[in-house]
Amino acid sequence: EAAVLIDDAGHLVARVGELAQRVAVAGSSFLDAPVSGGIAGASAGTLAFMVGGEAEDFERAKPLLGAMGSSITHCGPAGTGQAVKACNNMILAVHQIVLSEALVLGERLGLDPQAFFDVVSNATGNSWALSVNAPVPGLVEGSPANRDFEPGFASTLMLKDLGLAMEAAQQTGTETVLGRIAATQYAQFVEGGNGGK
């Protein structure tokens, strides 16, 4: 498990940083390279890699990662790939929640979900959560809503990443009001038996 730790300089690292040190002592190279894009991205070879580690090791690994993904970013030293993954998923969790709230509000105001999608996907409220992962069946091809919310990325995994983000926020003294709310709502959802959705 990737428990979040803070080093002496106040930099966010994960247990992965300890692994990187052990690997270096053994004379080898180490990169942490979490991904974003889910099953669809893996199938299409369009994953986004966020990579932590030494720059020269990143350059050596880049062709291999390029065979699986379309976005490969060196984020800094070992642990920073994990750090940006936690931050990215905190953003996604908040987006998914507020999008769902807005869709329900719009529906209760008499708005058809397709009209909502047509406007918001071309306006300032657009996001990946809407344009790729819209939580209403039929709006977006490939959305989990079209498969009874069977995951590419299960709620238990989002809750794990939110836990890492909240632990890091606490250890760095970072205020994350919406992140905390999202973590609470995902915990309630998972505890309600929906962890596989």
Short mmCIF file of N, CA, C and O in Angstrom, two decimals, residues 61-124:
data_model
loop_
_atom_site.label_atom_id
_atom_site.label_comp_id
_atom_site.label_asym_id
_atom_site.label_seq_id
_atom_site.Cartn_x
_atom_site.Cartn_y
_atom_site.Cartn_z
N ALA A 61 12.69 4.85 -19.99
CA ALA A 61 11.41 4.14 -19.91
C ALA A 61 10.35 4.72 -20.84
O ALA A 61 9.35 4.06 -21.14
N LYS A 62 10.56 5.94 -21.31
CA LYS A 62 9.53 6.65 -22.07
C LYS A 62 9.03 5.86 -23.30
O LYS A 62 7.82 5.82 -23.53
N PRO A 63 9.90 5.21 -24.09
CA PRO A 63 9.37 4.45 -25.24
C PRO A 63 8.42 3.31 -24.82
O PRO A 63 7.42 3.07 -25.49
N LEU A 64 8.73 2.64 -23.73
CA LEU A 64 7.86 1.58 -23.24
C LEU A 64 6.52 2.15 -22.81
O LEU A 64 5.46 1.63 -23.17
N LEU A 65 6.55 3.24 -22.07
CA LEU A 65 5.31 3.87 -21.63
C LEU A 65 4.52 4.40 -22.82
O LEU A 65 3.28 4.34 -22.83
N GLY A 66 5.23 4.90 -23.83
CA GLY A 66 4.58 5.41 -25.04
C GLY A 66 3.81 4.37 -25.80
O GLY A 66 2.87 4.69 -26.54
N ALA A 67 4.17 3.10 -25.63
CA ALA A 67 3.42 2.02 -26.29
C ALA A 67 2.06 1.81 -25.64
O ALA A 67 1.16 1.23 -26.25
N MET A 68 1.90 2.33 -24.43
CA MET A 68 0.65 2.12 -23.69
C MET A 68 -0.14 3.40 -23.48
O MET A 68 -1.31 3.35 -23.12
N GLY A 69 0.50 4.55 -23.68
CA GLY A 69 -0.17 5.79 -23.36
C GLY A 69 0.12 6.89 -24.34
O GLY A 69 1.07 6.82 -25.12
N SER A 70 -0.71 7.91 -24.31
CA SER A 70 -0.54 9.05 -25.21
C SER A 70 -0.04 10.29 -24.49
O SER A 70 0.35 11.26 -25.13
N SER A 71 -0.04 10.27 -23.17
CA SER A 71 0.46 11.39 -22.38
C SER A 71 1.41 10.82 -21.33
O SER A 71 1.00 10.04 -20.47
N ILE A 72 2.68 11.22 -21.41
CA ILE A 72 3.69 10.71 -20.50
C ILE A 72 4.43 11.91 -19.94
O ILE A 72 5.13 12.61 -20.66
N THR A 73 4.26 12.17 -18.64
CA THR A 73 4.81 13.37 -18.02
C THR A 73 5.74 13.00 -16.88
O THR A 73 5.34 12.26 -15.97
N HIS A 74 6.95 13.54 -16.94
CA HIS A 74 7.87 13.40 -15.81
C HIS A 74 7.50 14.46 -14.79
O HIS A 74 7.54 15.65 -15.07
N CYS A 75 7.14 14.02 -13.58
CA CYS A 75 6.61 14.93 -12.56
C CYS A 75 7.66 15.36 -11.55
O CYS A 75 7.42 16.31 -10.79
N GLY A 76 8.81 14.69 -11.51
CA GLY A 76 9.85 15.01 -10.55
C GLY A 76 10.42 13.75 -9.94
O GLY A 76 10.36 12.69 -10.55
N PRO A 77 10.97 13.85 -8.74
CA PRO A 77 11.60 12.69 -8.11
C PRO A 77 10.60 11.60 -7.75
O PRO A 77 9.39 11.80 -7.82
N ALA A 78 11.12 10.45 -7.35
CA ALA A 78 10.27 9.31 -6.98
C ALA A 78 9.23 9.77 -5.96
O ALA A 78 9.53 10.48 -5.01
N GLY A 79 8.01 9.36 -6.17
CA GLY A 79 6.90 9.72 -5.31
C GLY A 79 6.00 10.78 -5.91
O GLY A 79 4.84 10.89 -5.55
N THR A 80 6.53 11.57 -6.84
CA THR A 80 5.71 12.65 -7.39
C THR A 80 4.66 12.14 -8.37
O THR A 80 3.63 12.79 -8.54
N GLY A 81 4.89 11.00 -8.98
CA GLY A 81 3.84 10.40 -9.80
C GLY A 81 2.64 10.06 -8.93
O GLY A 81 1.49 10.35 -9.28
N GLN A 82 2.92 9.45 -7.76
CA GLN A 82 1.84 9.13 -6.83
C GLN A 82 1.15 10.39 -6.32
O GLN A 82 -0.06 10.43 -6.14
N ALA A 83 1.94 11.44 -6.09
CA ALA A 83 1.39 12.69 -5.57
C ALA A 83 0.39 13.29 -6.55
O ALA A 83 -0.72 13.68 -6.17
N VAL A 84 0.77 13.38 -7.82
CA VAL A 84 -0.13 14.00 -8.79
C VAL A 84 -1.36 13.12 -9.04
O VAL A 84 -2.44 13.62 -9.28
N LYS A 85 -1.19 11.81 -8.93
CA LYS A 85 -2.35 10.91 -9.07
C LYS A 85 -3.37 11.19 -7.97
O LYS A 85 -4.57 11.29 -8.24
N ALA A 86 -2.90 11.36 -6.73
CA ALA A 86 -3.83 11.66 -5.63
C ALA A 86 -4.52 13.00 -5.86
O ALA A 86 -5.73 13.12 -5.64
N CYS A 87 -3.77 13.99 -6.31
CA CYS A 87 -4.36 15.31 -6.58
C CYS A 87 -5.36 15.24 -7.73
O CYS A 87 -6.47 15.79 -7.64
N ASN A 88 -5.00 14.57 -8.82
CA ASN A 88 -5.87 14.45 -9.98
C ASN A 88 -7.18 13.75 -9.60
O ASN A 88 -8.26 14.20 -9.98
N ASN A 89 -7.09 12.67 -8.84
CA ASN A 89 -8.31 11.95 -8.49
C ASN A 89 -9.16 12.69 -7.48
O ASN A 89 -10.37 12.52 -7.46
N MET A 90 -8.55 13.54 -6.66
CA MET A 90 -9.35 14.40 -5.79
C MET A 90 -10.18 15.35 -6.65
O MET A 90 -11.38 15.55 -6.38
N ILE A 91 -9.57 15.92 -7.69
CA ILE A 91 -10.31 16.80 -8.60
C ILE A 91 -11.45 16.03 -9.27
O ILE A 91 -12.59 16.49 -9.32
N LEU A 92 -11.15 14.84 -9.80
CA LEU A 92 -12.17 14.05 -10.47
C LEU A 92 -13.32 13.71 -9.53
O LEU A 92 -14.49 13.80 -9.91
N ALA A 93 -13.00 13.33 -8.29
CA ALA A 93 -14.06 12.98 -7.33
C ALA A 93 -15.00 14.15 -7.11
O ALA A 93 -16.23 14.00 -7.11
N VAL A 94 -14.43 15.34 -6.93
CA VAL A 94 -15.25 16.54 -6.72
C VAL A 94 -16.08 16.82 -7.98
O VAL A 94 -17.28 17.11 -7.89
N HIS A 95 -15.45 16.72 -9.16
CA HIS A 95 -16.18 16.96 -10.41
C HIS A 95 -17.36 15.99 -10.55
O HIS A 95 -18.45 16.41 -10.95
N GLN A 96 -17.13 14.71 -10.28
CA GLN A 96 -18.20 13.72 -10.44
C GLN A 96 -19.37 14.04 -9.53
O GLN A 96 -20.53 13.90 -9.92
N ILE A 97 -19.07 14.47 -8.30
CA ILE A 97 -20.14 14.77 -7.35
C ILE A 97 -20.93 16.00 -7.79
O ILE A 97 -22.16 15.96 -7.86
N VAL A 98 -20.25 17.09 -8.10
CA VAL A 98 -20.97 18.31 -8.47
C VAL A 98 -21.71 18.14 -9.79
O VAL A 98 -22.81 18.68 -9.96
N LEU A 99 -21.17 17.36 -10.70
CA LEU A 99 -21.87 17.09 -11.95
C LEU A 99 -23.17 16.34 -11.68
O LEU A 99 -24.22 16.68 -12.23
N SER A 100 -23.09 15.33 -10.82
CA SER A 100 -24.30 14.58 -10.49
C SER A 100 -25.34 15.46 -9.81
O SER A 100 -26.54 15.38 -10.11
N GLU A 101 -24.89 16.32 -8.90
CA GLU A 101 -25.82 17.24 -8.25
C GLU A 101 -26.49 18.17 -9.28
O GLU A 101 -27.70 18.39 -9.22
N ALA A 102 -25.69 18.69 -10.21
CA ALA A 102 -26.24 19.60 -11.22
C ALA A 102 -27.21 18.88 -12.15
O ALA A 102 -28.25 19.45 -12.53
N LEU A 103 -26.90 17.65 -12.52
CA LEU A 103 -27.81 16.88 -13.38
C LEU A 103 -29.15 16.64 -12.69
O LEU A 103 -30.21 16.79 -13.30
N VAL A 104 -29.11 16.28 -11.41
CA VAL A 104 -30.35 16.05 -10.67
C VAL A 104 -31.12 17.35 -10.52
O VAL A 104 -32.34 17.39 -10.72
N LEU A 105 -30.42 18.45 -10.19
CA LEU A 105 -31.09 19.75 -10.09
C LEU A 105 -31.74 20.13 -11.42
O LEU A 105 -32.91 20.54 -11.46
N GLY A 106 -31.00 19.97 -12.51
CA GLY A 106 -31.55 20.29 -13.82
C GLY A 106 -32.77 19.45 -14.14
O GLY A 106 -33.79 19.97 -14.64
N GLU A 107 -32.71 18.17 -13.84
CA GLU A 107 -33.84 17.28 -14.09
C GLU A 107 -35.06 17.73 -13.29
O GLU A 107 -36.18 17.77 -13.80
N ARG A 108 -34.85 18.10 -12.02
CA ARG A 108 -35.96 18.53 -11.16
C ARG A 108 -36.51 19.88 -11.59
O ARG A 108 -37.65 20.22 -11.25
N LEU A 109 -35.73 20.63 -12.36
CA LEU A 109 -36.20 21.89 -12.92
C LEU A 109 -36.82 21.69 -14.31
O LEU A 109 -37.17 22.66 -14.98
N GLY A 110 -36.94 20.43 -14.74
CA GLY A 110 -37.59 20.11 -16.00
C GLY A 110 -36.65 20.01 -17.19
O GLY A 110 -37.10 19.93 -18.33
N LEU A 111 -35.35 20.00 -16.96
CA LEU A 111 -34.37 19.97 -18.04
C LEU A 111 -34.08 18.53 -18.46
O LEU A 111 -33.80 17.67 -17.62
N ASP A 112 -34.14 18.27 -19.74
CA ASP A 112 -33.79 16.97 -20.28
C ASP A 112 -32.28 16.76 -20.17
O ASP A 112 -31.51 17.69 -20.47
N PRO A 113 -31.81 15.58 -19.73
CA PRO A 113 -30.37 15.35 -19.60
C PRO A 113 -29.58 15.59 -20.89
O PRO A 113 -28.44 16.05 -20.85
N GLN A 114 -30.20 15.31 -22.04
CA GLN A 114 -29.49 15.53 -23.31
C GLN A 114 -29.28 17.02 -23.55
O GLN A 114 -28.21 17.44 -23.99
N ALA A 115 -30.29 17.83 -23.26
CA ALA A 115 -30.14 19.28 -23.41
C ALA A 115 -29.09 19.81 -22.44
O ALA A 115 -28.26 20.64 -22.80
N PHE A 116 -29.12 19.30 -21.20
CA PHE A 116 -28.09 19.67 -20.22
C PHE A 116 -26.71 19.37 -20.79
O PHE A 116 -25.82 20.21 -20.78
N PHE A 117 -26.53 18.15 -21.30
CA PHE A 117 -25.24 17.74 -21.85
C PHE A 117 -24.84 18.62 -23.03
O PHE A 117 -23.70 19.07 -23.11
N ASP A 118 -25.77 18.86 -23.94
CA ASP A 118 -25.46 19.65 -25.14
C ASP A 118 -24.99 21.06 -24.78
O ASP A 118 -24.08 21.59 -25.43
N VAL A 119 -25.57 21.65 -23.76
CA VAL A 119 -25.17 22.99 -23.35
C VAL A 119 -23.87 22.96 -22.55
O VAL A 119 -22.89 23.61 -22.88
N VAL A 120 -23.86 22.18 -21.47
CA VAL A 120 -22.73 22.22 -20.54
C VAL A 120 -21.45 21.68 -21.18
O VAL A 120 -20.36 22.19 -20.91
N SER A 121 -21.56 20.70 -22.05
CA SER A 121 -20.36 20.15 -22.70
C SER A 121 -19.72 21.17 -23.65
O SER A 121 -18.57 20.99 -24.06
N ASN A 122 -20.44 22.23 -23.97
CA ASN A 122 -19.91 23.30 -24.82
C ASN A 122 -19.83 24.64 -24.07
O ASN A 122 -19.76 25.70 -24.69
N ALA A 123 -19.84 24.56 -22.75
CA ALA A 123 -19.83 25.78 -21.93
C ALA A 123 -18.79 25.64 -20.82
O ALA A 123 -18.05 24.67 -20.76
N THR A 124 -18.77 26.61 -19.95
CA THR A 124 -17.74 26.67 -18.91
C THR A 124 -17.83 25.54 -17.89
O THR A 124 -16.86 25.28 -17.18
#
